[in-house]
PDB file of C-alpha atoms in Angstrom:
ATOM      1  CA  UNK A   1      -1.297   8.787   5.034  1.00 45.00           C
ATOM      2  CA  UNK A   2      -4.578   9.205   2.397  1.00 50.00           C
ATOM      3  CA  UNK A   3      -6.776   6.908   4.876  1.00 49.00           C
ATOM      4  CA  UNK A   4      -7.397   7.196   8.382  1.00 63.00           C
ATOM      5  CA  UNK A   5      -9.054   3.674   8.956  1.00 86.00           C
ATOM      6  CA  UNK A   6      -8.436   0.673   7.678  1.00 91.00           C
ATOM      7  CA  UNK A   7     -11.192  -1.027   6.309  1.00 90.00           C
ATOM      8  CA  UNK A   8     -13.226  -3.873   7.854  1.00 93.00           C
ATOM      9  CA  UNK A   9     -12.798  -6.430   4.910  1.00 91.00           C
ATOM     10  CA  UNK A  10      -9.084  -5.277   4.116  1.00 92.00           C
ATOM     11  CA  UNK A  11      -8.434  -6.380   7.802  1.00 94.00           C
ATOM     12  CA  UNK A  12     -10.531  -9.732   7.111  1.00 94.00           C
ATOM     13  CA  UNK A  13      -8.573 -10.575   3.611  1.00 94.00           C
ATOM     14  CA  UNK A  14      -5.296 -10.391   5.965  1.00 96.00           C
ATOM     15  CA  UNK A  15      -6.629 -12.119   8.467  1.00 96.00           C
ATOM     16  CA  UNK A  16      -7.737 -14.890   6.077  1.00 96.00           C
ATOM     17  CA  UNK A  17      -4.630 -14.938   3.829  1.00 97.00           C
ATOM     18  CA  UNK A  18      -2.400 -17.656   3.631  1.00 96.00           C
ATOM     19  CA  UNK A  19       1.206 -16.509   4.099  1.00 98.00           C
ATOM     20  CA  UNK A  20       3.912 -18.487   1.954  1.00 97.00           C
ATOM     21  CA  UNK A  21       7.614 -18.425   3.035  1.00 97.00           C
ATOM     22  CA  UNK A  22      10.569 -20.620   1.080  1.00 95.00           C
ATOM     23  CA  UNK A  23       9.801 -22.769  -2.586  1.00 87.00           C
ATOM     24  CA  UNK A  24       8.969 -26.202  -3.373  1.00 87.00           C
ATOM     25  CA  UNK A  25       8.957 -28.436  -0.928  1.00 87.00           C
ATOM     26  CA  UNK A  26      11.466 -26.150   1.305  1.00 87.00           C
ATOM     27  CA  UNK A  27       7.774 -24.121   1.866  1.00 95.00           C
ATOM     28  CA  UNK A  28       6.262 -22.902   4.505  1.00 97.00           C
ATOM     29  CA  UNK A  29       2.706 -21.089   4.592  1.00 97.00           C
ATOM     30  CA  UNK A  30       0.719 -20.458   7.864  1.00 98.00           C
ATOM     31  CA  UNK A  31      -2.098 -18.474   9.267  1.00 98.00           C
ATOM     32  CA  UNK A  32      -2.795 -15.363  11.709  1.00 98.00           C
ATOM     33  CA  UNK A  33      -3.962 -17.038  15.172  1.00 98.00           C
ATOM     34  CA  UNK A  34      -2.869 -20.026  14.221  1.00 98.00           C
ATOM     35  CA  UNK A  35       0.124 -22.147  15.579  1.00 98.00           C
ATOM     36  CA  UNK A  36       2.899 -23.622  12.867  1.00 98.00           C
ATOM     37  CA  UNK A  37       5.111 -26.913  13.702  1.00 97.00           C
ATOM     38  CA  UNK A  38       6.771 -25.467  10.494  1.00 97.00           C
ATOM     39  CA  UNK A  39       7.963 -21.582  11.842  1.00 97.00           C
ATOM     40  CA  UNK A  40       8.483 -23.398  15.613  1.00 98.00           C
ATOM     41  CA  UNK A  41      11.552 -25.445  13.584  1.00 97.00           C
ATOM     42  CA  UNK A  42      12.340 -22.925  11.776  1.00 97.00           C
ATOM     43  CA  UNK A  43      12.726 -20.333  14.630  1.00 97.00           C
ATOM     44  CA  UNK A  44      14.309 -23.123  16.543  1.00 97.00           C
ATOM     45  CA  UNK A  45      17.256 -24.083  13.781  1.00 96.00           C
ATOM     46  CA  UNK A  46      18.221 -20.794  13.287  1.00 96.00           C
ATOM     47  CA  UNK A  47      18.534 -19.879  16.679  1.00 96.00           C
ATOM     48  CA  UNK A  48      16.502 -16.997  16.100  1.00 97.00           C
ATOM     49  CA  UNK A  49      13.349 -16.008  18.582  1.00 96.00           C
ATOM     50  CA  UNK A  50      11.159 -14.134  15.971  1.00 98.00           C
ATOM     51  CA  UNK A  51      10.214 -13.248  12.783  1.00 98.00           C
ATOM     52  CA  UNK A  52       8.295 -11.085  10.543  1.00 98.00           C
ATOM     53  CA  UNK A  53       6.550 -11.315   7.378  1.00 98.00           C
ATOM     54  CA  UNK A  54       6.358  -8.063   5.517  1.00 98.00           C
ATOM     55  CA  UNK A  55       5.483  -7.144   1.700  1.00 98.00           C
ATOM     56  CA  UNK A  56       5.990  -3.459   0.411  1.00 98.00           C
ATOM     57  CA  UNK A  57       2.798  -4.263  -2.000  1.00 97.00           C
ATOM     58  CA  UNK A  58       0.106  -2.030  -2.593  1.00 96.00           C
ATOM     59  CA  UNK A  59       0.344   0.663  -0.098  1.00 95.00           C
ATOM     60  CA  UNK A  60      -2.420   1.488   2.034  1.00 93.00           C
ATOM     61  CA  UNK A  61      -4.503  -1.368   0.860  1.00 92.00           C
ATOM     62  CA  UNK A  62      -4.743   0.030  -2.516  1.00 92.00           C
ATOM     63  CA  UNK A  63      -3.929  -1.506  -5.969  1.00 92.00           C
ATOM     64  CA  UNK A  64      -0.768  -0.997  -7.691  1.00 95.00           C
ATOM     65  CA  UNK A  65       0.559  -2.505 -11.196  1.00 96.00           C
ATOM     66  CA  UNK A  66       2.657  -5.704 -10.696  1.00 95.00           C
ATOM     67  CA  UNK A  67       5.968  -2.734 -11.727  1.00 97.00           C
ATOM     68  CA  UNK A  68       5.618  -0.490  -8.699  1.00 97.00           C
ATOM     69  CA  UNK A  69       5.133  -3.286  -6.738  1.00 97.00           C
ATOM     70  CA  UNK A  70       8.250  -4.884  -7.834  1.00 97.00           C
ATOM     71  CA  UNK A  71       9.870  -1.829  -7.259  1.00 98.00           C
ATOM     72  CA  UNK A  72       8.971  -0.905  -3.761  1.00 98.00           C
ATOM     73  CA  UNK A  73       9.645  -4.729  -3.154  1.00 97.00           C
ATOM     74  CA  UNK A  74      13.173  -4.218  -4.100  1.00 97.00           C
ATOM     75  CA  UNK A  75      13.418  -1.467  -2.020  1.00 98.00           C
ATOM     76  CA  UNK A  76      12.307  -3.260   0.803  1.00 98.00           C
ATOM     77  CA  UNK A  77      14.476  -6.037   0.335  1.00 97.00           C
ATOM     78  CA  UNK A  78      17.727  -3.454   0.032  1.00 97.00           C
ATOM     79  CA  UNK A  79      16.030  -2.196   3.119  1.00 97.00           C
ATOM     80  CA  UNK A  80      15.962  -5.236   5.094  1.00 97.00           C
ATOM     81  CA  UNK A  81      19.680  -6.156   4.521  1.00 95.00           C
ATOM     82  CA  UNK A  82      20.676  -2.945   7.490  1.00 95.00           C
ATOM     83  CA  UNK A  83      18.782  -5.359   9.762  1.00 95.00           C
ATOM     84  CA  UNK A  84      19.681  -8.827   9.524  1.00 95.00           C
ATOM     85  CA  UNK A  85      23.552 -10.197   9.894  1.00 92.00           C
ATOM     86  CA  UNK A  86      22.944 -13.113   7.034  1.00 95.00           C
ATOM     87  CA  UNK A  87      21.333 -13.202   4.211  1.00 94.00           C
ATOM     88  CA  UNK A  88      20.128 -16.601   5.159  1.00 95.00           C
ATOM     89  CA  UNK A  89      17.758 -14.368   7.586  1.00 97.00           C
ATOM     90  CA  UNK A  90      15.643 -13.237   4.403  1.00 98.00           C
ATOM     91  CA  UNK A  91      13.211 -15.959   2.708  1.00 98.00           C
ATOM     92  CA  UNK A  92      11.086 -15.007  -0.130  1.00 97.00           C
ATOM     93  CA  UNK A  93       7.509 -16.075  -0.162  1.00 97.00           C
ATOM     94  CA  UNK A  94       4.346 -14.459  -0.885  1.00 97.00           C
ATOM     95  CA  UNK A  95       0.844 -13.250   1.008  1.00 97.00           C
ATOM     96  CA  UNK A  96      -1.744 -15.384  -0.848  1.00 96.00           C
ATOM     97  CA  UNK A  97      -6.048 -14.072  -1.220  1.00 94.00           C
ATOM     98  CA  UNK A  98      -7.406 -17.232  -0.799  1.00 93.00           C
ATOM     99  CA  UNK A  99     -11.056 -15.930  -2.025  1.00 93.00           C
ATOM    100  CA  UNK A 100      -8.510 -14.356  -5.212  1.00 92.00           C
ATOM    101  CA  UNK A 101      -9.819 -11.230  -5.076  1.00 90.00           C
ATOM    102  CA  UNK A 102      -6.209  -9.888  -4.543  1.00 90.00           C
ATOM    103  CA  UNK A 103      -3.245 -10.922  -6.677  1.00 92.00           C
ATOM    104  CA  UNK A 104      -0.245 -12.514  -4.464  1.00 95.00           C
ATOM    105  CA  UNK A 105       1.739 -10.116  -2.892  1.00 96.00           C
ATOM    106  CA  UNK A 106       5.729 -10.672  -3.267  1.00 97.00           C
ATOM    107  CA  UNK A 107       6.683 -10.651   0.615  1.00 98.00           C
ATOM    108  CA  UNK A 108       9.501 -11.582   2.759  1.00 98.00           C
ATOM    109  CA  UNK A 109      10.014 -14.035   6.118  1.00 98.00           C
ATOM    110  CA  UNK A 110      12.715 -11.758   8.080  1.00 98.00           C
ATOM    111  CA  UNK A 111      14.097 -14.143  11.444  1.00 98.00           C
ATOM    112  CA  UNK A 112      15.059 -12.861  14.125  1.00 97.00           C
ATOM    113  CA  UNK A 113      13.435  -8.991  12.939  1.00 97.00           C
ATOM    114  CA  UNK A 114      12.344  -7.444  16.380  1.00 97.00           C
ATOM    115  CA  UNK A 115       8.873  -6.272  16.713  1.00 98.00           C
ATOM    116  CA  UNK A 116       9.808  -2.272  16.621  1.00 97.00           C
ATOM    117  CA  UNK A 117      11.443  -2.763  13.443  1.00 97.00           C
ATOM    118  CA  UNK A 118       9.227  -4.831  11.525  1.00 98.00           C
ATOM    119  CA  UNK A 119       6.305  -2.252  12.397  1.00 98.00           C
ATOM    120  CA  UNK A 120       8.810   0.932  11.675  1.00 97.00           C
ATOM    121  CA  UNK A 121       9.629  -1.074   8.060  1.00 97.00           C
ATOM    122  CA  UNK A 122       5.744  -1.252   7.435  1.00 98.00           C
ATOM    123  CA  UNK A 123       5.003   1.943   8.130  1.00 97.00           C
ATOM    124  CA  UNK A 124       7.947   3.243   5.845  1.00 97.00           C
ATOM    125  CA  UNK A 125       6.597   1.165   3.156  1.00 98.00           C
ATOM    126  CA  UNK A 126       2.940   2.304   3.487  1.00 96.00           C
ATOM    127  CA  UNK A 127       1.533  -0.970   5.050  1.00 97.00           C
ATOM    128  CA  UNK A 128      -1.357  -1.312   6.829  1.00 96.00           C
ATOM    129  CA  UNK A 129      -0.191  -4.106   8.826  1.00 97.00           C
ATOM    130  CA  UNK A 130       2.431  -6.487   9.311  1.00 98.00           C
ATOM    131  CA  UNK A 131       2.764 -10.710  10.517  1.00 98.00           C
ATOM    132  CA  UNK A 132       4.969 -11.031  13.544  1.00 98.00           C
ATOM    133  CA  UNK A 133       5.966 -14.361  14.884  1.00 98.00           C
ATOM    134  CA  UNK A 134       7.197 -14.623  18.337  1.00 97.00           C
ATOM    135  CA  UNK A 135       8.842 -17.519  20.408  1.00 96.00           C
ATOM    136  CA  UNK A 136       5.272 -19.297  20.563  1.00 97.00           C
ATOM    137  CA  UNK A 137       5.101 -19.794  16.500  1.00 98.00           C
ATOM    138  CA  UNK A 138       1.911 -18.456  16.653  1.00 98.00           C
ATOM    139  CA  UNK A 139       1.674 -15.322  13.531  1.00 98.00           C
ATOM    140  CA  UNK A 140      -0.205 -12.079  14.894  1.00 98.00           C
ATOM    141  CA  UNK A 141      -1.443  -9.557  12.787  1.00 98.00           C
ATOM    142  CA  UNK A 142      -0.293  -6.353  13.472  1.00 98.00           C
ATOM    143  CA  UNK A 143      -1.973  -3.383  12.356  1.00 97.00           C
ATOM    144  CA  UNK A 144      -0.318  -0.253  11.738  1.00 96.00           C
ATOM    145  CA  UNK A 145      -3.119   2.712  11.309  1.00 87.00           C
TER     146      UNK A 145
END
């Protein structure tokens, strides 16, 4: 790992993110800390009592071109397919900088991805945290380092 810490205002631009799961009108975005109708129903119609939202962008909080990040998102997404039984499981959205000082981050809204998992996935893919969604709907930010 280069960095032993995670900085202060990396850990605020998370925190303040908007996180986007699904298209169009099908969307969903929430908020760390914050309870959403939206993943409750979600969670609820898919029979499913969790979820995670995870990106393989920019490692360790720093930069990468829009290519490697494509790429490591591709290998996350191959990833995630030993870990969910339908493919229905996987939604595509995107971790959004509301202030724009970071570029949207391709991510992914994994139901019914345990909490072990979705940190051991982050940490293979150099993150330095993770959104987990338990049975309350309510997305916590889980830091990794």
């Amino acid at each position: 790992m280069p960095y032993t810490e995670i900085p202060d205002d990396l850990i605020y631009v998370y925190r303040s993110a908007y996180y986007r799961a699904g298209l169009g009108h099908e969307a969903i975005t929430f908020h760390v800390d914050q309870y959403s109708e939206p993943l409750a129903r979600l969670l609820a119609a898919s029979g499913h009592r969790c979820a995670a939202f995870i990106t393989a962008c920019n490692p360790f909080g720093a930069a990468e071109s829009h290519e490697m990040n494509m790429k490591a998102c591709l290998d996350l997404r191959k990833s995630l397919d030993r870990y969910v039984a339908k493919q229905s499981q996987i939604i595509e959205g995107e971790g959004i900088d509301p202030a724009g000082a970071w570029a949207a981050e391709k991510s992914f809204l994994v139901l019914g991805l345990n909490l072990e998992t979705t940190k051991a996935l982050g940490k293979e893919f150099g993150q330095n945290a993770v959104v987990w969604i338990g049975t309350e709907a309510i997305p916590r930010l889980v830091l990794l380092r």
